[in-house]
Amino acid sequence: MNTTKPMDTMTSFKAVAHAKCPRCRKGNIFTGKAYGLKVQKMNETCPHCGLRFEREPGYFYVAMFVSYAMAVAELVTACVGTYFLTGYMDGPWLYLIVAFATALVFAPFNYRYSRVILLHWLTPGLQYQPENKK
């Protein structure tokens, strides 16, 4: 008995996690992986349904604010975690190194998922439209 769900029942959260198109949830928003030797590149349109991802010129400037919020949350978490693991230190150098390393490691993740979050959850009028089955 096959208990796997078909691809067209992909949830919104799963579509965000896999960086799928917000309209069809089948086409990839990016080519390449977030972490890899090849640079990740964003598709201009969805390969499956043809949705244009950049809704208007300068649309992804808003993604910078989403990326900023993500980076602040990551840096605060990393620095508070460092404090609890090491205890209080007299100088700021350990925290600066941890913050810099955290920002560097999470930069590709923030680039990709700030745009995906903007497309999926912060764009008015853009929602999931499953194909009509005949």
PDB file of C-alpha atoms in Angstrom:
ATOM      1  CA  MET A   1       0.000   0.000   0.000  1.00  0.00           C
ATOM      2  CA  ASN A   2       1.444   3.362  -1.055  1.00  0.00           C
ATOM      3  CA  THR A   3       1.067   5.917   1.753  1.00  0.00           C
ATOM      4  CA  THR A   4       3.045   8.755   0.199  1.00  0.00           C
ATOM      5  CA  LYS A   5       1.185  11.945  -0.618  1.00  0.00           C
ATOM      6  CA  PRO A   6       1.175  13.249  -4.177  1.00  0.00           C
ATOM      7  CA  MET A   7       3.288  16.310  -4.889  1.00  0.00           C
ATOM      8  CA  ASP A   8       0.278  18.618  -5.429  1.00  0.00           C
ATOM      9  CA  THR A   9      -0.686  18.378  -1.730  1.00  0.00           C
ATOM     10  CA  MET A  10       2.514  20.074  -0.617  1.00  0.00           C
ATOM     11  CA  THR A  11       1.844  22.307   2.384  1.00  0.00           C
ATOM     12  CA  SER A  12       2.827  25.956   2.470  1.00  0.00           C
ATOM     13  CA  PHE A  13       5.551  25.328   5.046  1.00  0.00           C
ATOM     14  CA  LYS A  14       7.004  22.452   3.026  1.00  0.00           C
ATOM     15  CA  ALA A  15       6.946  24.585  -0.141  1.00  0.00           C
ATOM     16  CA  VAL A  16       8.900  27.303   1.688  1.00  0.00           C
ATOM     17  CA  ALA A  17      11.392  24.786   3.074  1.00  0.00           C
ATOM     18  CA  HIS A  18      12.032  23.390  -0.421  1.00  0.00           C
ATOM     19  CA  ALA A  19      11.993  26.876  -2.066  1.00  0.00           C
ATOM     20  CA  LYS A  20       9.130  26.057  -4.426  1.00  0.00           C
ATOM     21  CA  CYS A  21       6.961  28.474  -6.377  1.00  0.00           C
ATOM     22  CA  PRO A  22       4.216  30.057  -4.215  1.00  0.00           C
ATOM     23  CA  ARG A  23       1.576  29.676  -6.935  1.00  0.00           C
ATOM     24  CA  CYS A  24       2.044  26.073  -8.134  1.00  0.00           C
ATOM     25  CA  ARG A  25       4.354  24.691  -5.399  1.00  0.00           C
ATOM     26  CA  LYS A  26       6.113  22.590  -8.038  1.00  0.00           C
ATOM     27  CA  GLY A  27       8.693  24.789  -9.781  1.00  0.00           C
ATOM     28  CA  ASN A  28      11.967  25.718  -8.104  1.00  0.00           C
ATOM     29  CA  ILE A  29      12.599  29.363  -7.247  1.00  0.00           C
ATOM     30  CA  PHE A  30      16.379  28.859  -7.237  1.00  0.00           C
ATOM     31  CA  THR A  31      18.791  26.836  -9.323  1.00  0.00           C
ATOM     32  CA  GLY A  32      21.510  25.171  -7.312  1.00  0.00           C
ATOM     33  CA  LYS A  33      21.764  24.539  -3.615  1.00  0.00           C
ATOM     34  CA  ALA A  34      22.036  27.137  -0.858  1.00  0.00           C
ATOM     35  CA  TYR A  35      25.402  25.704   0.175  1.00  0.00           C
ATOM     36  CA  GLY A  36      27.486  24.363  -2.649  1.00  0.00           C
ATOM     37  CA  LEU A  37      30.357  25.069  -4.974  1.00  0.00           C
ATOM     38  CA  LYS A  38      28.056  26.555  -7.615  1.00  0.00           C
ATOM     39  CA  VAL A  39      26.535  29.936  -6.927  1.00  0.00           C
ATOM     40  CA  GLN A  40      22.809  29.827  -6.271  1.00  0.00           C
ATOM     41  CA  LYS A  41      20.852  31.754  -8.871  1.00  0.00           C
ATOM     42  CA  MET A  42      17.231  32.783  -8.751  1.00  0.00           C
ATOM     43  CA  ASN A  43      15.038  31.878 -11.709  1.00  0.00           C
ATOM     44  CA  GLU A  44      13.270  34.808 -13.349  1.00  0.00           C
ATOM     45  CA  THR A  45      10.095  32.789 -13.817  1.00  0.00           C
ATOM     46  CA  CYS A  46       8.732  29.533 -12.444  1.00  0.00           C
ATOM     47  CA  PRO A  47       9.769  26.638 -14.695  1.00  0.00           C
ATOM     48  CA  HIS A  48       6.391  24.957 -14.106  1.00  0.00           C
ATOM     49  CA  CYS A  49       3.696  27.670 -14.179  1.00  0.00           C
ATOM     50  CA  GLY A  50       5.556  30.698 -15.585  1.00  0.00           C
ATOM     51  CA  LEU A  51       5.011  32.992 -12.570  1.00  0.00           C
ATOM     52  CA  ARG A  52       7.349  35.982 -12.723  1.00  0.00           C
ATOM     53  CA  PHE A  53       9.101  36.068  -9.342  1.00  0.00           C
ATOM     54  CA  GLU A  54      10.211  39.709  -9.414  1.00  0.00           C
ATOM     55  CA  ARG A  55       6.761  41.253  -9.203  1.00  0.00           C
ATOM     56  CA  GLU A  56       8.001  44.788 -10.014  1.00  0.00           C
ATOM     57  CA  PRO A  57      11.386  46.532 -10.359  1.00  0.00           C
ATOM     58  CA  GLY A  58      13.118  46.652  -6.993  1.00  0.00           C
ATOM     59  CA  TYR A  59      10.707  44.111  -5.507  1.00  0.00           C
ATOM     60  CA  PHE A  60      13.400  42.195  -3.632  1.00  0.00           C
ATOM     61  CA  TYR A  61      14.641  45.255  -1.726  1.00  0.00           C
ATOM     62  CA  VAL A  62      11.982  44.302   0.823  1.00  0.00           C
ATOM     63  CA  ALA A  63      13.737  40.939   1.185  1.00  0.00           C
ATOM     64  CA  MET A  64      16.655  42.839   2.733  1.00  0.00           C
ATOM     65  CA  PHE A  65      14.443  43.703   5.711  1.00  0.00           C
ATOM     66  CA  VAL A  66      13.417  40.054   6.072  1.00  0.00           C
ATOM     67  CA  SER A  67      17.073  39.023   5.841  1.00  0.00           C
ATOM     68  CA  TYR A  68      17.995  41.636   8.443  1.00  0.00           C
ATOM     69  CA  ALA A  69      15.404  40.266  10.879  1.00  0.00           C
ATOM     70  CA  MET A  70      16.680  36.737  10.299  1.00  0.00           C
ATOM     71  CA  ALA A  71      20.301  37.819  10.824  1.00  0.00           C
ATOM     72  CA  VAL A  72      19.491  39.654  14.061  1.00  0.00           C
ATOM     73  CA  ALA A  73      17.708  36.575  15.426  1.00  0.00           C
ATOM     74  CA  GLU A  74      20.657  34.346  14.448  1.00  0.00           C
ATOM     75  CA  LEU A  75      23.277  36.685  15.922  1.00  0.00           C
ATOM     76  CA  VAL A  76      21.427  37.158  19.199  1.00  0.00           C
ATOM     77  CA  THR A  77      20.910  33.404  19.513  1.00  0.00           C
ATOM     78  CA  ALA A  78      24.583  32.683  18.758  1.00  0.00           C
ATOM     79  CA  CYS A  79      25.891  35.300  21.190  1.00  0.00           C
ATOM     80  CA  VAL A  80      23.519  34.316  24.016  1.00  0.00           C
ATOM     81  CA  GLY A  81      24.414  30.674  23.415  1.00  0.00           C
ATOM     82  CA  THR A  82      28.100  31.582  23.565  1.00  0.00           C
ATOM     83  CA  TYR A  83      27.532  33.367  26.858  1.00  0.00           C
ATOM     84  CA  PHE A  84      25.814  30.339  28.405  1.00  0.00           C
ATOM     85  CA  LEU A  85      28.437  27.913  27.103  1.00  0.00           C
ATOM     86  CA  THR A  86      31.504  29.926  28.112  1.00  0.00           C
ATOM     87  CA  GLY A  87      30.336  32.195  30.902  1.00  0.00           C
ATOM     88  CA  TYR A  88      31.125  35.880  31.113  1.00  0.00           C
ATOM     89  CA  MET A  89      34.250  37.104  29.370  1.00  0.00           C
ATOM     90  CA  ASP A  90      35.949  40.429  30.022  1.00  0.00           C
ATOM     91  CA  GLY A  91      36.423  41.333  26.375  1.00  0.00           C
ATOM     92  CA  PRO A  92      34.156  41.472  23.373  1.00  0.00           C
ATOM     93  CA  TRP A  93      36.490  39.533  21.048  1.00  0.00           C
ATOM     94  CA  LEU A  94      34.906  36.111  21.449  1.00  0.00           C
ATOM     95  CA  TYR A  95      31.451  37.555  20.790  1.00  0.00           C
ATOM     96  CA  LEU A  96      32.684  39.476  17.742  1.00  0.00           C
ATOM     97  CA  ILE A  97      34.266  36.344  16.299  1.00  0.00           C
ATOM     98  CA  VAL A  98      31.116  34.296  16.947  1.00  0.00           C
ATOM     99  CA  ALA A  99      28.903  37.025  15.431  1.00  0.00           C
ATOM    100  CA  PHE A 100      31.104  37.342  12.345  1.00  0.00           C
ATOM    101  CA  ALA A 101      31.248  33.565  11.840  1.00  0.00           C
ATOM    102  CA  THR A 102      27.488  33.255  12.309  1.00  0.00           C
ATOM    103  CA  ALA A 103      26.793  36.017   9.795  1.00  0.00           C
ATOM    104  CA  LEU A 104      29.181  34.437   7.296  1.00  0.00           C
ATOM    105  CA  VAL A 105      27.781  30.920   7.672  1.00  0.00           C
ATOM    106  CA  PHE A 106      24.117  31.991   7.452  1.00  0.00           C
ATOM    107  CA  ALA A 107      24.496  34.500   4.570  1.00  0.00           C
ATOM    108  CA  PRO A 108      23.517  32.043   1.772  1.00  0.00           C
ATOM    109  CA  PHE A 109      20.609  30.743   3.866  1.00  0.00           C
ATOM    110  CA  ASN A 110      19.359  34.278   4.565  1.00  0.00           C
ATOM    111  CA  TYR A 111      19.676  35.298   0.908  1.00  0.00           C
ATOM    112  CA  ARG A 112      17.589  32.355  -0.265  1.00  0.00           C
ATOM    113  CA  TYR A 113      14.935  32.191   2.432  1.00  0.00           C
ATOM    114  CA  SER A 114      14.354  35.915   2.815  1.00  0.00           C
ATOM    115  CA  ARG A 115      13.204  35.949  -0.815  1.00  0.00           C
ATOM    116  CA  VAL A 116      11.193  32.757  -0.412  1.00  0.00           C
ATOM    117  CA  ILE A 117       9.455  34.084   2.726  1.00  0.00           C
ATOM    118  CA  LEU A 118       8.727  37.369   0.957  1.00  0.00           C
ATOM    119  CA  LEU A 119       7.148  35.553  -1.987  1.00  0.00           C
ATOM    120  CA  HIS A 120       5.145  33.055   0.037  1.00  0.00           C
ATOM    121  CA  TRP A 121       3.923  34.936   3.075  1.00  0.00           C
ATOM    122  CA  LEU A 122       4.476  38.678   2.606  1.00  0.00           C
ATOM    123  CA  THR A 123       3.221  39.298  -0.935  1.00  0.00           C
ATOM    124  CA  PRO A 124      -0.443  40.287  -1.044  1.00  0.00           C
ATOM    125  CA  GLY A 125      -2.497  38.679  -3.785  1.00  0.00           C
ATOM    126  CA  LEU A 126      -0.062  35.841  -4.442  1.00  0.00           C
ATOM    127  CA  GLN A 127      -1.480  32.544  -3.250  1.00  0.00           C
ATOM    128  CA  TYR A 128      -1.488  28.872  -4.051  1.00  0.00           C
ATOM    129  CA  GLN A 129      -3.549  28.022  -7.138  1.00  0.00           C
ATOM    130  CA  PRO A 130      -3.661  24.295  -7.768  1.00  0.00           C
ATOM    131  CA  GLU A 131      -4.218  23.232 -11.339  1.00  0.00           C
ATOM    132  CA  ASN A 132      -7.744  22.294 -12.300  1.00  0.00           C
ATOM    133  CA  LYS A 133      -8.038  18.560 -12.780  1.00  0.00           C
ATOM    134  CA  LYS A 134     -10.282  17.379 -15.602  1.00  0.00           C
TER     135      LYS A 134
END
